[in-house]
CSV table of C-alpha atoms and ligand atoms in Angstrom, one decimal:
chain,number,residue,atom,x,y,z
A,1,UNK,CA,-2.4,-11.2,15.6
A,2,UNK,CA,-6.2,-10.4,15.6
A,3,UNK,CA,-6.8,-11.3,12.3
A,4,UNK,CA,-4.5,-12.6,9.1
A,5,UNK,CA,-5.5,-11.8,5.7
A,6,UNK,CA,-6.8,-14.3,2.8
A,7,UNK,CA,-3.4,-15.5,1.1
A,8,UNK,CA,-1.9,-15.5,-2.3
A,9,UNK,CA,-4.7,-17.4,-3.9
A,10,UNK,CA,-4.6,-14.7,-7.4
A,11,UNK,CA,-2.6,-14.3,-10.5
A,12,UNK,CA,-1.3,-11.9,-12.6
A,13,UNK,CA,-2.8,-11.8,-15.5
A,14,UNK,CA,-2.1,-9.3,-18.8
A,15,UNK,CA,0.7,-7.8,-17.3
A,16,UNK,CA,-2.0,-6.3,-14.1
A,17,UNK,CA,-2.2,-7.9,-10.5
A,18,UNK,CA,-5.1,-9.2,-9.2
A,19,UNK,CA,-6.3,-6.7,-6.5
A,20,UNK,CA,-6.6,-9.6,-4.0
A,21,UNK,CA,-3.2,-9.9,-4.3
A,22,UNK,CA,-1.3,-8.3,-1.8
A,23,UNK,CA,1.2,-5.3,-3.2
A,24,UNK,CA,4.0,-6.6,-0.6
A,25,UNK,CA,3.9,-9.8,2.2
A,26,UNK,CA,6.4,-9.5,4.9
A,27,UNK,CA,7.2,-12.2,6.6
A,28,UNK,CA,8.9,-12.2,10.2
A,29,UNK,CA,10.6,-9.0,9.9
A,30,UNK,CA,13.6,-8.3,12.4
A,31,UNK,CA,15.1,-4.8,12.0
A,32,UNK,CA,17.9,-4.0,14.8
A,33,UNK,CA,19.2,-0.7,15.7
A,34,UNK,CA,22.2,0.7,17.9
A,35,UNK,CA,21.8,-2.8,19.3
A,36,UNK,CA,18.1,-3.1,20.4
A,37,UNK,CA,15.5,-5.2,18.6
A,38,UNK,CA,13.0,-2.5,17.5
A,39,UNK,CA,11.1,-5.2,15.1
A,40,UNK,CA,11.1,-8.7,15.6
A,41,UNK,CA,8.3,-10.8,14.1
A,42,UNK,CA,6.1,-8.1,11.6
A,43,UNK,CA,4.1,-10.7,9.4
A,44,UNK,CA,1.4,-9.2,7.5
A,45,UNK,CA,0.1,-8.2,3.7
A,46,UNK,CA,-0.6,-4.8,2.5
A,47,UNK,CA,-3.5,-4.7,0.3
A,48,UNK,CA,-3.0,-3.5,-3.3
A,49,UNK,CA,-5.0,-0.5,-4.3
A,50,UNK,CA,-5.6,0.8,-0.8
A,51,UNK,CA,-5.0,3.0,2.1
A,52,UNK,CA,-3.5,1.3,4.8
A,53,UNK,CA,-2.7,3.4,8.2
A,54,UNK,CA,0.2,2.3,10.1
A,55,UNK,CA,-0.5,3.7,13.7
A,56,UNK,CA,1.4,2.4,17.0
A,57,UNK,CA,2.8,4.7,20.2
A,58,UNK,CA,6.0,6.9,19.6
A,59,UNK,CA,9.1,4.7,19.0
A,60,UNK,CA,7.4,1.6,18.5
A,61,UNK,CA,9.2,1.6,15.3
A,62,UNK,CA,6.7,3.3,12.6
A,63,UNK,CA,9.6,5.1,10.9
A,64,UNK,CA,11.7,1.7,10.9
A,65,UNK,CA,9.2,-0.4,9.5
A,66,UNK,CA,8.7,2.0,6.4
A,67,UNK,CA,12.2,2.1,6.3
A,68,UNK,CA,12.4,-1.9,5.9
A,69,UNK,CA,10.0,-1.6,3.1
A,70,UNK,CA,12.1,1.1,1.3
A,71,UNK,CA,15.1,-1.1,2.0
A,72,UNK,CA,17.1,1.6,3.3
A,73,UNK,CA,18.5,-0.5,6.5
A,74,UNK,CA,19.0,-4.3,6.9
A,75,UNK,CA,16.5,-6.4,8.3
A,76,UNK,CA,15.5,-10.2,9.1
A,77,UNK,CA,12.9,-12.0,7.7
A,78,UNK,CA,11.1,-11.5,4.3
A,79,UNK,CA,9.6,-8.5,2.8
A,80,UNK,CA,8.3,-9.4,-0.9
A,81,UNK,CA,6.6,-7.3,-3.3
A,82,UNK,CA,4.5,-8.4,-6.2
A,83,UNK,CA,4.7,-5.1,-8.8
A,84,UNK,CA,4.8,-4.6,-12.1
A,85,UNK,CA,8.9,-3.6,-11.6
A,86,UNK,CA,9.7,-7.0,-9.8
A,87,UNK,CA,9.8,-8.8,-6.3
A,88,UNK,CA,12.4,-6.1,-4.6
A,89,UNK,CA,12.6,-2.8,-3.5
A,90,UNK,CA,13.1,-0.2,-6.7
A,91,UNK,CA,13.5,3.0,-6.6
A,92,UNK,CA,10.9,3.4,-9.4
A,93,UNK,CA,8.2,1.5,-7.9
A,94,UNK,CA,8.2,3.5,-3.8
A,95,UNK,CA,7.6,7.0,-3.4
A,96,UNK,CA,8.5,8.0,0.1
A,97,UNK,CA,7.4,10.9,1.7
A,98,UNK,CA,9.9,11.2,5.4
A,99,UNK,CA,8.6,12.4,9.1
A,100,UNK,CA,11.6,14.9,8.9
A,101,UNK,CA,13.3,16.3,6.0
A,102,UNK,CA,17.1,17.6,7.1
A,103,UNK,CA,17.7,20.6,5.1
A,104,UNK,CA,20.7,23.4,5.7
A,105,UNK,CA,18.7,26.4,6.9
A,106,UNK,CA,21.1,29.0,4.9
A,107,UNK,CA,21.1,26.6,1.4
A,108,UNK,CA,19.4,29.2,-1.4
A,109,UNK,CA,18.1,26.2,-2.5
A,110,UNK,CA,14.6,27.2,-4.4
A,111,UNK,CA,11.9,24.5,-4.9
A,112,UNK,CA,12.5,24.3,-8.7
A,113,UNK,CA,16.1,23.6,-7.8
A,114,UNK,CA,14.8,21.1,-5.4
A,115,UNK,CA,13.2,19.2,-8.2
A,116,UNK,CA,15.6,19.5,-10.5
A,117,UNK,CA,18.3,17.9,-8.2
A,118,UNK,CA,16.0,14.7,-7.4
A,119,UNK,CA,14.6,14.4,-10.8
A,120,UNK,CA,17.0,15.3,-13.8
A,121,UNK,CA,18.9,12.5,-15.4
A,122,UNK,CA,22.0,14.5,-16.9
A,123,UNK,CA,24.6,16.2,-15.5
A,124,UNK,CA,24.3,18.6,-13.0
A,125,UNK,CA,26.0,21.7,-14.1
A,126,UNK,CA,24.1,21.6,-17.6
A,127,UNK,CA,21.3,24.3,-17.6
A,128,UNK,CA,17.4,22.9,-16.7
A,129,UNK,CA,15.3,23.9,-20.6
A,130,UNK,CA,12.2,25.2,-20.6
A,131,UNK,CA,10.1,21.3,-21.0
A,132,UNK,CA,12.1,20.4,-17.6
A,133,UNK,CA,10.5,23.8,-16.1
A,134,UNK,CA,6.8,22.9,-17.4
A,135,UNK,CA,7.3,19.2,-16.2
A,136,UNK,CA,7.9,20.3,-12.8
A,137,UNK,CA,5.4,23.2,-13.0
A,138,UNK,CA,2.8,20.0,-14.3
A,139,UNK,CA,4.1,17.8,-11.4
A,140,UNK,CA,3.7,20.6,-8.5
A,141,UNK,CA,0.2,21.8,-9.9
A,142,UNK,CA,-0.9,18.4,-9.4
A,143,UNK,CA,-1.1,18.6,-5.8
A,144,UNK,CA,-1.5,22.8,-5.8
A,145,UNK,CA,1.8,24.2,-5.2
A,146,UNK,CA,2.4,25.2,-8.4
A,147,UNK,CA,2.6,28.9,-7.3
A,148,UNK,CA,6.1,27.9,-5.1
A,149,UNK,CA,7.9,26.8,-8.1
A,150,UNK,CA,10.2,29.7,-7.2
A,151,UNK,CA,10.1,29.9,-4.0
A,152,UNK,CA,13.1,29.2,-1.3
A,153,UNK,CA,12.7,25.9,0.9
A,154,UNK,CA,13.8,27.6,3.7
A,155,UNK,CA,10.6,29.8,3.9
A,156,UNK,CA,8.1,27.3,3.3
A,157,UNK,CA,5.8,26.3,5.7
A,158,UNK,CA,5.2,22.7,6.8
A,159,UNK,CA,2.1,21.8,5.0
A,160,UNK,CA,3.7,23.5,1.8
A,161,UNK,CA,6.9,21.4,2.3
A,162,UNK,CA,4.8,18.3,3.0
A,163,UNK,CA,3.3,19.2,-0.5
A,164,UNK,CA,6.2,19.7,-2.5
A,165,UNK,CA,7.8,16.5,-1.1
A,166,UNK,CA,4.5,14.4,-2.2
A,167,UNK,CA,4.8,16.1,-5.9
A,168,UNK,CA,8.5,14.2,-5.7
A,169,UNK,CA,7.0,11.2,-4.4
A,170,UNK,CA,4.7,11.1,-6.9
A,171,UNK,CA,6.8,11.5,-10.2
A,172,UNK,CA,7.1,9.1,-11.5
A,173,UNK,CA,3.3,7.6,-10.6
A,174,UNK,CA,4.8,4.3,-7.7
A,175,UNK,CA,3.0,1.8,-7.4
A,176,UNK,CA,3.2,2.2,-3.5
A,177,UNK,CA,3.5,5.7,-1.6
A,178,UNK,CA,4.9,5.5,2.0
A,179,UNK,CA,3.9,8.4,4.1
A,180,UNK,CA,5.2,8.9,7.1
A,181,UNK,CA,3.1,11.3,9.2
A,182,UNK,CA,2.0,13.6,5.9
A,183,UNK,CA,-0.2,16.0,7.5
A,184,UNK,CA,1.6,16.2,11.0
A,185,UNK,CA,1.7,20.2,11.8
A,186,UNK,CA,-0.5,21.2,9.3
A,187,UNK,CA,-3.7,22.7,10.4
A,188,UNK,CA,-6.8,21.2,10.3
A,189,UNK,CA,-8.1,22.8,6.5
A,190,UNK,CA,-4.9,21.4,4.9
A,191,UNK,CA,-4.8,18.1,6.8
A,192,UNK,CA,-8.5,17.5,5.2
A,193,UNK,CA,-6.9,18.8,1.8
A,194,UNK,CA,-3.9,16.4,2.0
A,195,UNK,CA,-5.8,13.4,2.8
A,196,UNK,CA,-8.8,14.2,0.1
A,197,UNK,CA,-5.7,14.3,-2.6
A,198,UNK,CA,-4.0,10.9,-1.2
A,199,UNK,CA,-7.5,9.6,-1.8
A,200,UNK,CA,-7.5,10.6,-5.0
A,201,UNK,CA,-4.7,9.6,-6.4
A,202,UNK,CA,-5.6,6.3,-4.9
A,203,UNK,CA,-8.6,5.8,-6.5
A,204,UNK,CA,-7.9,7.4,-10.0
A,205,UNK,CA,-4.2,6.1,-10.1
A,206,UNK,CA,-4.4,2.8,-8.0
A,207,UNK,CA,-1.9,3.9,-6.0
A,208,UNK,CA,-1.6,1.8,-2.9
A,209,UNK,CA,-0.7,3.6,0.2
A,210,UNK,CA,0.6,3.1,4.2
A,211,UNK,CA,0.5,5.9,5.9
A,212,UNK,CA,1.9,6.4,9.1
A,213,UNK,CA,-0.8,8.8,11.8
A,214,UNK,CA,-1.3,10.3,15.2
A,215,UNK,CA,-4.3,10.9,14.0
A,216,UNK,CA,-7.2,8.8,14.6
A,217,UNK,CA,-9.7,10.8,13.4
A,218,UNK,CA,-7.8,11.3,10.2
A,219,UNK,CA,-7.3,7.8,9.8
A,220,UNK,CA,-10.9,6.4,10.4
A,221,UNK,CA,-11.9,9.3,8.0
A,222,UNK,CA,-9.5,8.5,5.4
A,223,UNK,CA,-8.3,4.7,5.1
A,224,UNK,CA,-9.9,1.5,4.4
A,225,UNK,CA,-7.4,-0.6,6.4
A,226,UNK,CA,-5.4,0.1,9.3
A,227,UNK,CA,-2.0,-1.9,11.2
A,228,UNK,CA,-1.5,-1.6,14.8
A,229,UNK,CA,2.1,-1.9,15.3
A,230,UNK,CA,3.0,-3.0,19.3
A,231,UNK,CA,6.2,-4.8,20.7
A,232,UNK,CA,8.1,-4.9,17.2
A,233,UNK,CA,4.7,-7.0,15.8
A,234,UNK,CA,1.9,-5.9,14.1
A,235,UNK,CA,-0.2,-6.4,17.4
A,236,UNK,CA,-3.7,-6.5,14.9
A,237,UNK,CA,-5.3,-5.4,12.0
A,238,UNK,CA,-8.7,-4.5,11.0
A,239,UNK,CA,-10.9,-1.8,9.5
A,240,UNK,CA,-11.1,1.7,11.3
A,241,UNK,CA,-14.3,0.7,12.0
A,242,UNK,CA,-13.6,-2.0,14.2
A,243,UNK,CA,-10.0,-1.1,15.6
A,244,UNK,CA,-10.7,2.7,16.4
A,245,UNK,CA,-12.8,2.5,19.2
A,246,UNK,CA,-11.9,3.5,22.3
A,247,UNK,CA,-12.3,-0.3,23.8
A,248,UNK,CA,-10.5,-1.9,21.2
A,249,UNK,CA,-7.7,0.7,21.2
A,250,UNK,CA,-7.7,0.7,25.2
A,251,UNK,CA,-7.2,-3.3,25.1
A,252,UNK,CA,-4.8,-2.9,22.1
A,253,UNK,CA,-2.2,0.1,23.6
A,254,UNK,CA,-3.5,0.5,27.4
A,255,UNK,CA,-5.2,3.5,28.8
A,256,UNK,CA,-5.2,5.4,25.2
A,257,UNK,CA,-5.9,9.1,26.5
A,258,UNK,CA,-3.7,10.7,25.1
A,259,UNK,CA,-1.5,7.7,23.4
A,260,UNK,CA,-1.9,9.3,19.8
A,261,UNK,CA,-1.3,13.0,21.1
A,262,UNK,CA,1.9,13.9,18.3
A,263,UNK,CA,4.9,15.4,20.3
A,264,UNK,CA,7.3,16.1,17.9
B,301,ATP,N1,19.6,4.8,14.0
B,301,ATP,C1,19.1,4.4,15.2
B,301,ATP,N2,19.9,3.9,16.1
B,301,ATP,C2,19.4,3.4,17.3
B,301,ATP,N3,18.1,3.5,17.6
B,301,ATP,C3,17.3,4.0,16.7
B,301,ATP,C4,17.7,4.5,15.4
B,301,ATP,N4,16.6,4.9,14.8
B,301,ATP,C5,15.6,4.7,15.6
B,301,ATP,N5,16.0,4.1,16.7
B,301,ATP,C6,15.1,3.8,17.8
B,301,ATP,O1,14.1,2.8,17.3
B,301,ATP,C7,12.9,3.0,18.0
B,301,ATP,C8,11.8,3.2,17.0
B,301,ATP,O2,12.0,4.4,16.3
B,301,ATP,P1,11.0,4.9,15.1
B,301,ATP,O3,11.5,6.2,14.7
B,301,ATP,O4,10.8,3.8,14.1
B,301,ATP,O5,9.6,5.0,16.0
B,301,ATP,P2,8.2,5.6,15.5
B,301,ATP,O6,7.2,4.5,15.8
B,301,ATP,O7,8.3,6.1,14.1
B,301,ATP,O8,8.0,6.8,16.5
B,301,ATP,P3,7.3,8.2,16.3
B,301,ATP,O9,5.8,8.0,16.5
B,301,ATP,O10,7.9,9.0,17.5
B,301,ATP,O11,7.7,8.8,15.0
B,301,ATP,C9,13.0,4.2,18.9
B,301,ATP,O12,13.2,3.8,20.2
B,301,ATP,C10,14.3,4.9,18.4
B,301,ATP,O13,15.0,5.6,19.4
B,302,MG,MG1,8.3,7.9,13.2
């Protein structure tokens, strides 16, 4: 570790946390998979109310980590958040936007539907009223995809998708947003776009954010903190500023020509 953060010293006070206090500490996180160790010591804080990048070469376990935090596979070690909803992973707190999303080519399935299968609370073969339609209309407006409401999911593109699944990430407003490769395959206008938003919402929401990116550039542009993740640790830490250089990413992952190029 390059450098470890300042520690639990603040309080919650009035029912808000104290931004020096970190939104979630892990502490010597393990995760195993088909056998292998693909984590094995990950210590570090992620600071409340900001963008934090999580960047690392391809497999060095990016996706696993954020899949730790979302407590979606078992894992060693401590992960510990300090929200509003409690110390543990809840549903209502993490809004996850995946790398892939694994959808049936032929489904007729229509982004309203979409919506309506993640977010409505009664039974499914009831009919969706007209408040549930404006909610959604509200919700996908928010991030400017209101115009795909009908729309299939089959014929959307990737940035549109990306879009739609951040409108579901987003409702209700988490306290934490994990994004695993957002903008990847979305040209360069949109990718500027889909940062600008995750900005916003952080600064006029609070939302604290880690982000996983191939794209340094991106990243140095758009976060305020960034992880380097290397040998199942997080190898250092440090502002954009000082981490994405080529010497200190050189001495951090090697030769880095070409390290961050995205191949999937
Ligand atoms: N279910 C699984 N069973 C076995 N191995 C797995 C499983 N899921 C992931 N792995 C392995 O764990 C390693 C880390 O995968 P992960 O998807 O976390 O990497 P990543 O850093 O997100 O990579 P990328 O930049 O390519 O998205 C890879 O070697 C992958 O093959
Ligand atoms: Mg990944």
């Amino acid at each position: 570790m390059v450098s470890q953060e300042n520690g639990n010293q603040s309080q919650q006070t009035g029912g808000r946390f104290a931004v020096t206090l970190p939104l979630a500490t892990l502490r010597g996180v393990g995760v195993q998979l088909g056998g292998r160790d693909i984590l094995t010591d990950v210590t570090a804080q992620l600071r409340r109310r900001e963008v934090t990048a999580l960047i690392g070469l391809n497999g060095a376990g990016k996706t696993t980590l954020l899949r730790a935090l979302l407590g979606e596979i078992p894992y060693s070690g401590e992960i510990r958040f300090d929200c509003v909803h409690g110390n543990r992973q809840q549903p209502g707190h993490i809004g996850y936007v995946p790398q892939r999303l694994r959808i049936e080519g032929n489904l007729p399935l229509t982004v309203f539907d979409l919506c309506g299968l993640s977010l409505r609370r009664w039974p499914w073969f009831l009919p969706l009223g007209t408040r549930f339609r404006e909610r959604v209309y509200a919700m996908l407006d928010a991030v400017s995809v209101a115009h795909l409401l009908d729309t299939e999911i089959r014929v959307l593109s990737g940035g549109e998708l990306q879009r739609v699944l951040l409108a579901l990430a987003l409702e209700p407003t988490p306290e934490l947003l994990l994004l695993d490769e957002p903008a990847a395959g979305i040209d360069f206008h949109m990718q500027e776009e889909f940062y600008g938003l995750i900005g916003r919402l952080n600064r006029e929401r609070g939302v604290t954010v880690l982000l996983v990116s191939h794209d340094l550039t991106m990243v140095s542009k758009s976060v305020g903190h960034v992880w380097c993740l290397k040998d199942g640790q997080i190898e250092c830490e440090g502002s954009p500023h000082d981490l994405l250089h080529g010497d200190a990413l050189a001495r951090i992952f090697g030769s880095h020509q070409g390290v961050f190029g995205h191949r999937h």
